[in-house]
Structure formats: C-alpha cells, structure tokens
Coordinates of C-alpha atoms and ligand atoms in Angstrom, one line a residue:
M81 CA 38.6 125.0 100.8
S82 CA 41.1 127.6 99.7
N83 CA 43.4 128.3 96.8
R84 CA 46.6 128.5 99.0
L85 CA 48.2 125.6 97.1
E86 CA 47.2 126.8 93.6
G87 CA 49.9 126.1 91.1
R88 CA 51.8 123.8 93.5
F89 CA 52.8 120.2 92.9
A90 CA 52.4 117.8 95.8
A91 CA 53.0 114.1 96.5
V92 CA 51.4 112.0 99.2
T93 CA 52.3 108.4 100.1
G94 CA 49.7 106.0 101.3
A95 CA 47.2 108.2 99.6
A96 CA 44.5 105.5 99.0
S97 CA 43.3 105.1 102.6
G98 CA 42.7 106.8 105.9
N99 CA 44.9 109.8 106.8
G100 CA 46.7 109.7 103.4
R101 CA 43.4 109.9 101.5
A102 CA 42.2 112.8 103.6
I103 CA 45.5 114.6 103.2
A104 CA 45.4 114.1 99.4
E105 CA 41.8 115.4 99.2
K106 CA 42.7 118.4 101.3
L107 CA 45.7 119.4 99.3
L108 CA 43.6 119.0 96.1
S109 CA 40.9 121.1 97.5
D110 CA 43.5 123.8 98.3
G111 CA 44.5 123.8 94.6
A112 CA 47.5 121.5 94.4
T113 CA 48.2 119.1 91.6
L114 CA 48.9 115.7 93.2
A115 CA 50.9 112.6 92.8
A116 CA 49.0 110.0 94.8
I117 CA 51.4 107.2 95.8
D118 CA 50.2 103.8 97.3
L119 CA 51.0 100.1 97.2
N120 CA 47.7 99.3 95.7
A121 CA 46.9 100.5 92.2
D122 CA 43.3 99.4 92.3
A123 CA 42.7 101.2 95.6
L124 CA 44.2 104.4 94.0
A125 CA 41.9 104.1 91.0
G126 CA 38.9 103.5 93.2
V127 CA 39.6 106.7 95.2
F128 CA 40.8 109.1 92.5
G129 CA 39.1 107.7 89.3
D130 CA 40.2 109.7 86.3
R131 CA 40.8 113.0 88.0
P132 CA 43.0 115.1 85.7
D133 CA 44.8 116.7 88.6
V134 CA 45.9 113.4 90.1
L135 CA 48.8 111.3 88.9
Q136 CA 48.3 107.8 90.3
V137 CA 51.6 106.1 91.2
Q138 CA 51.8 102.5 92.4
A139 CA 54.9 102.2 94.5
D140 CA 56.2 100.4 97.6
V141 CA 57.9 103.1 99.8
A142 CA 60.1 100.4 101.4
D143 CA 61.5 99.3 98.0
E144 CA 64.3 101.5 96.6
E145 CA 63.7 100.5 92.9
S146 CA 60.0 100.9 93.2
V147 CA 60.4 104.4 94.7
K148 CA 62.9 105.4 92.0
A149 CA 60.6 104.2 89.3
G150 CA 57.7 106.2 90.9
F151 CA 59.7 109.4 91.1
T152 CA 60.8 109.0 87.5
R153 CA 57.1 109.2 86.5
I154 CA 56.5 112.2 88.9
S155 CA 59.5 114.0 87.5
D156 CA 58.4 113.4 83.9
A157 CA 54.9 114.6 84.7
F158 CA 55.6 117.6 87.0
G159 CA 59.3 118.5 86.6
R160 CA 59.3 119.8 90.2
L161 CA 57.6 119.3 93.6
D162 CA 56.5 121.9 96.2
V163 CA 55.1 119.5 98.9
L164 CA 55.9 116.0 99.9
V165 CA 53.9 114.2 102.6
N166 CA 55.4 110.9 104.0
N167 CA 52.3 109.3 105.3
A168 CA 52.4 105.6 104.4
G169 CA 53.0 103.5 107.5
I170 CA 52.1 100.2 109.1
V171 CA 51.3 99.3 112.8
K172 CA 52.1 96.0 114.4
F173 CA 51.8 94.8 117.9
G174 CA 53.8 92.3 119.8
S175 CA 55.7 91.9 123.1
F176 CA 59.4 92.7 123.0
E177 CA 60.6 89.2 124.1
N178 CA 58.7 87.5 121.2
L179 CA 59.5 90.1 118.6
S180 CA 61.3 88.6 115.5
R181 CA 64.0 90.3 113.5
A182 CA 61.6 90.1 110.5
E183 CA 58.8 91.9 112.3
W184 CA 61.2 94.7 113.4
D185 CA 62.7 95.1 109.9
Q186 CA 59.2 95.2 108.3
V187 CA 58.0 98.0 110.5
F188 CA 61.3 100.0 110.1
A189 CA 61.3 99.4 106.3
V190 CA 57.9 101.1 105.8
N191 CA 57.8 103.7 108.7
S192 CA 61.5 104.9 108.8
T193 CA 63.4 103.7 105.7
G194 CA 60.4 104.5 103.4
P195 CA 60.3 108.2 104.3
F196 CA 64.1 108.3 103.8
L197 CA 63.9 106.7 100.3
V198 CA 61.0 108.8 99.2
S199 CA 62.4 112.1 100.5
R200 CA 65.8 111.4 98.9
E201 CA 64.1 110.8 95.5
A202 CA 61.9 113.9 96.0
Y203 CA 64.7 116.1 97.1
P204 CA 66.0 117.2 93.7
L205 CA 62.4 117.9 92.6
L206 CA 61.8 120.0 95.8
K207 CA 65.0 121.9 95.2
A208 CA 63.7 122.6 91.7
G209 CA 60.4 123.9 93.2
D210 CA 58.9 127.3 92.9
G211 CA 61.4 129.7 94.4
D212 CA 58.6 132.3 95.1
H213 CA 57.0 129.9 97.6
T214 CA 58.2 127.8 100.5
R215 CA 58.6 124.1 99.7
S216 CA 58.2 121.5 102.4
I217 CA 58.2 117.9 103.6
V218 CA 55.6 116.8 106.1
N219 CA 56.2 113.5 107.9
I220 CA 53.3 111.7 109.6
T221 CA 54.8 110.5 112.9
S222 CA 52.6 109.6 115.9
V223 CA 52.1 110.6 119.5
E224 CA 53.9 107.2 119.9
A225 CA 57.2 108.9 118.7
H226 CA 57.0 110.9 122.0
I227 CA 55.2 108.7 124.5
V228 CA 54.5 105.1 125.2
I229 CA 50.8 104.3 125.7
S230 CA 51.3 101.3 128.0
S231 CA 47.7 101.3 129.2
S232 CA 46.6 100.3 125.7
G233 CA 47.7 96.8 126.5
H234 CA 49.4 96.5 123.1
P235 CA 53.2 96.6 123.3
Q236 CA 54.8 97.8 120.1
V237 CA 58.4 98.8 120.7
H238 CA 59.2 98.4 117.0
Y239 CA 56.4 100.9 116.1
N240 CA 57.5 103.4 118.8
A241 CA 61.1 103.1 117.7
S242 CA 60.3 103.5 114.0
K243 CA 58.3 106.6 114.6
G244 CA 61.0 108.0 116.9
A245 CA 63.5 107.5 114.0
L246 CA 61.1 109.4 111.7
L247 CA 60.9 112.2 114.2
Q248 CA 64.7 112.7 114.3
L249 CA 64.9 112.3 110.5
T250 CA 62.5 115.3 110.4
R251 CA 64.6 117.4 112.7
A252 CA 68.0 116.6 111.2
L253 CA 66.8 117.1 107.6
A254 CA 65.1 120.4 108.6
V255 CA 68.6 121.7 109.4
E256 CA 70.2 120.3 106.3
A257 CA 67.5 121.3 103.9
A258 CA 66.9 124.9 105.3
P259 CA 69.6 126.6 103.1
S260 CA 67.7 125.1 100.0
G261 CA 64.5 126.8 101.2
I262 CA 62.9 123.5 102.1
R263 CA 61.1 123.2 105.4
V264 CA 60.7 119.8 107.1
N265 CA 58.0 119.2 109.8
A266 CA 56.0 116.5 111.4
V267 CA 52.3 115.9 112.3
A268 CA 51.9 113.6 115.2
P269 CA 48.4 112.2 115.2
G270 CA 46.7 110.6 118.3
F271 CA 44.0 108.0 117.7
I272 CA 42.4 108.6 114.4
E273 CA 39.4 106.7 113.0
T274 CA 40.9 104.9 110.0
P275 CA 41.2 101.3 108.7
F276 CA 44.5 101.2 110.7
T277 CA 42.5 101.5 114.0
A278 CA 39.1 100.2 112.9
E279 CA 39.4 96.8 114.7
A280 CA 40.5 98.3 118.0
L281 CA 37.9 101.1 117.9
A282 CA 35.1 98.7 117.2
K283 CA 35.5 97.4 120.8
D284 CA 33.5 99.5 123.3
E285 CA 36.1 99.0 126.1
V286 CA 38.9 100.5 123.8
R287 CA 36.7 103.4 122.6
N288 CA 35.7 104.2 126.2
W289 CA 39.4 103.9 127.4
L290 CA 40.3 106.3 124.6
L291 CA 37.6 108.9 125.3
E292 CA 38.3 109.0 129.0
R293 CA 41.9 110.0 128.2
T294 CA 41.2 112.5 125.5
P295 CA 40.6 116.1 126.8
L296 CA 38.7 117.1 123.7
G297 CA 36.4 114.1 124.2
R298 CA 36.2 112.5 120.8
V299 CA 38.2 110.3 118.5
G300 CA 40.2 112.1 115.8
K301 CA 39.2 112.2 112.1
P302 CA 41.5 111.9 109.1
E303 CA 40.4 115.4 108.2
D304 CA 41.9 116.7 111.5
V305 CA 45.3 115.3 110.4
A306 CA 44.8 116.7 106.9
N307 CA 44.1 120.2 108.2
G308 CA 47.4 120.2 110.1
V309 CA 49.3 119.0 107.1
A310 CA 47.8 121.6 104.8
F311 CA 48.9 124.4 107.2
L312 CA 52.5 123.1 107.5
A313 CA 52.6 122.7 103.7
S314 CA 51.4 126.3 103.0
D315 CA 53.2 129.6 103.0
E316 CA 51.3 130.4 106.3
A317 CA 54.0 128.2 107.9
S318 CA 56.9 129.8 106.0
W319 CA 58.9 130.3 109.3
V320 CA 58.1 126.9 110.7
T321 CA 60.6 124.0 110.4
G322 CA 61.8 121.1 112.4
T323 CA 58.7 121.1 114.6
T324 CA 55.9 118.7 115.4
L325 CA 52.2 119.6 115.3
F326 CA 50.3 117.3 117.6
V327 CA 46.8 116.5 116.3
D328 CA 45.7 114.4 119.3
G329 CA 42.7 116.1 121.1
G330 CA 45.1 116.9 123.9
W331 CA 46.2 113.3 124.6
T332 CA 49.9 114.0 125.1
I333 CA 49.3 116.7 127.8
Y334 CA 46.9 114.7 129.8
Ligands
LIG1427 P1 45.8 103.1 106.7 O1 44.4 103.4 106.6 O2 46.3 101.6 106.8 O3 46.5 103.6 105.3 C1 47.8 103.4 105.1 C2 48.0 103.5 103.5 O4 49.4 103.3 103.3 C3 47.3 102.3 102.9 O5 46.7 102.8 101.6 C4 48.4 101.3 102.6 O6 48.2 100.5 101.5 C5 49.5 102.3 102.3 N1 50.8 101.6 102.5 C6 51.2 100.7 103.5 N2 52.4 100.3 103.3 C7 52.9 100.9 102.2 C8 54.1 100.9 101.4 N3 55.1 100.1 101.8 N4 54.2 101.6 100.3 C9 53.2 102.4 99.9 N5 52.0 102.5 100.5 C10 51.9 101.8 101.7 O7 46.6 103.8 107.8 P2 46.3 105.3 108.5 O8 45.7 105.2 109.8 O9 45.7 106.2 107.5 O10 47.8 105.7 108.8 C11 48.6 106.6 108.0 C12 49.7 107.1 108.8 O11 49.3 107.7 109.9 C13 50.7 106.0 109.2 O12 52.0 106.5 109.0 C14 50.4 105.9 110.7 O13 51.6 105.4 111.4 C15 50.0 107.3 111.0 N6 49.2 107.3 112.3 C16 48.0 106.8 112.3 C17 47.2 106.9 113.5 C18 45.8 106.4 113.6 O14 45.3 106.4 114.7 N7 45.2 106.0 112.5 C19 47.8 107.4 114.6 C20 49.1 107.9 114.6 C21 49.8 107.9 113.4 P3 47.5 99.0 101.7 O15 46.2 99.3 102.3 O16 47.5 98.4 100.3 O17 48.4 98.3 102.6

C-alpha cells in the first residue's frame, strides 16, 4: 500500500474478476479513484459494493456503442483520466483447421478491438489528465504474444494472434501518444491462477507440467500482475514507454 496514485483517476476493464479485480484493488490501495468496467453489473456490485471511490460501469469492450456510453459516464464523473488498464480478455482453444470465422472474430473483438475502442474513448480524457504527473495506458497482453506454448497441448492461434496485435497496438500507440505525455506499456502475464485458468490448473498433470517449466517454481497470482501494472502506471515509470513487463516467473527465458 502506498499513496503514489493519490488524486489520480484510473479505469480498469474486466475489473470484476481475476487479474482485473486484483489490478483494481491495487490501484485503489495506492490511492486512485477508479472506474471499474466489466460485462457483468452484478459481479461488479458483488466485488465493489457501495465503495465511494469506485464508479461501476457495465460495458462490453467489444461493442462500440457500449464503450461510448460507458466513457460518457466516466467523463461526467471524473472529467479526466490518468490511468487506463485494458485487461478484459477471453481465451479460447481450438485447432487451426477447425477454427471458424466466428471464433476468430470473437477472440479478436474482445482481445484486440476492445483495447482499441476503449483506448480511443479514453484518449481525450487522458489528454485532459493532470499535467503534473505522467499519464498512461497499460495493456494486459500475455507471454503468448511472444511465444507459442505448444507443449500445453492446447492450440490457440486466434488467442496468440489477438495478443500479438495488442502488443503492436501498445508499441505503435506509445510513439503516437508520447508528445501528449501519455505512456503506453504492456504487462505480459504467464500462467496466473484466475477463473480463466481454473479448469486447467485443477488437473495435476497440467499443474506439474507448469511448475516444471517455471524457474521461480510457483503459479502466478493476480497480485503479481497487479504489482507490475501499478509500477507502470506510476510516476516511478515516467521514462518507460512502449515496453513489456513480463510477469511470468521466468517462463519465457526457460
Ligand atoms: P477472467 O478471470 O476471466 O476475468 C476477465 C474479466 O473480463 C471477467 O470479469 C469478464 O467478465 C470480463 N470480460 C470478458 N469479456 C469482456 C467484455 N467483452 N467486456 C468487458 N468485460 C469483459 O480472466 P483473467 O485470467 O483475469 O484474465 C484477464 C486478462 O489477463 C486477459 O486479458 C487475459 O488474456 C490476460 N491473461 C491471463 C492469464 C492467466 O493465466 N490468467 C495469462 C496471460 C494473460 P465475465 O466473467 O462476465 O465474462
């Protein structure tokens, strides 16, 4: 806990579960006022209750009108933003030769187009942010934007490609947004224990396969991801843009 985001306004997508929930809680504990965005209004209410420092925003990041409506509420409530975290994402498995156009589109709609739509609506609010502090976007990519984990036995070219697109969105926008004082970075998690991975991690053979390939010898926690995000969102990272922080226990170097 610190006060390094005291007086800052932040928005986190997919804030009702897993990594997004931990990121939201970390930014709040660092002093931010937060817009918690998620598909599921009941889940948001269940997590954040009636906290006065949280604006609960039901929105589908893949739906342009829904994102616009959500950001109208955020603009009315905050007037500006200092931090945006594009965390909402979905994972799907399936072999390439059986992959349908609909499955491909669904994964891209949430994982790649979603961060584009959300960032575009957030952009004027970030530009209006506090000029005394750095403002930033943090995109949650994945180690699978960089590597393909074939030994998992779960092919997912659509997921790999969608996270690769988000990685390059991060880097290209970092260049374009820099003159406005907005930094854009990514956190690439390895395997993190969340509802997203619960089914796979419940199997002993999967957990053992994972632990054997992770130099730091444990599965990641959502708080590990949140700590990386909080650093990139803070002024401690004021000369850091266009980069990726791997939070993976060493997976990608092994
Ligand atoms: P999670 O527990 O399934 O949480 C994702 C949250 O995003 C859920 O609350 C979900 O709502 C919400 N969401 C899904 N689609 C949305 C949409 N279209 N609009 C708004 N909200 C939406 O997943 P997680 O493990 O925390 O993953 C979060 C991010 O981390 C994802 O981008 C994922 O790719 C990335 N990541 C995770 C891991 C891992 O091992 N867990 C590893 C690498 C990267 P519903 O529950 O209502 O669908």
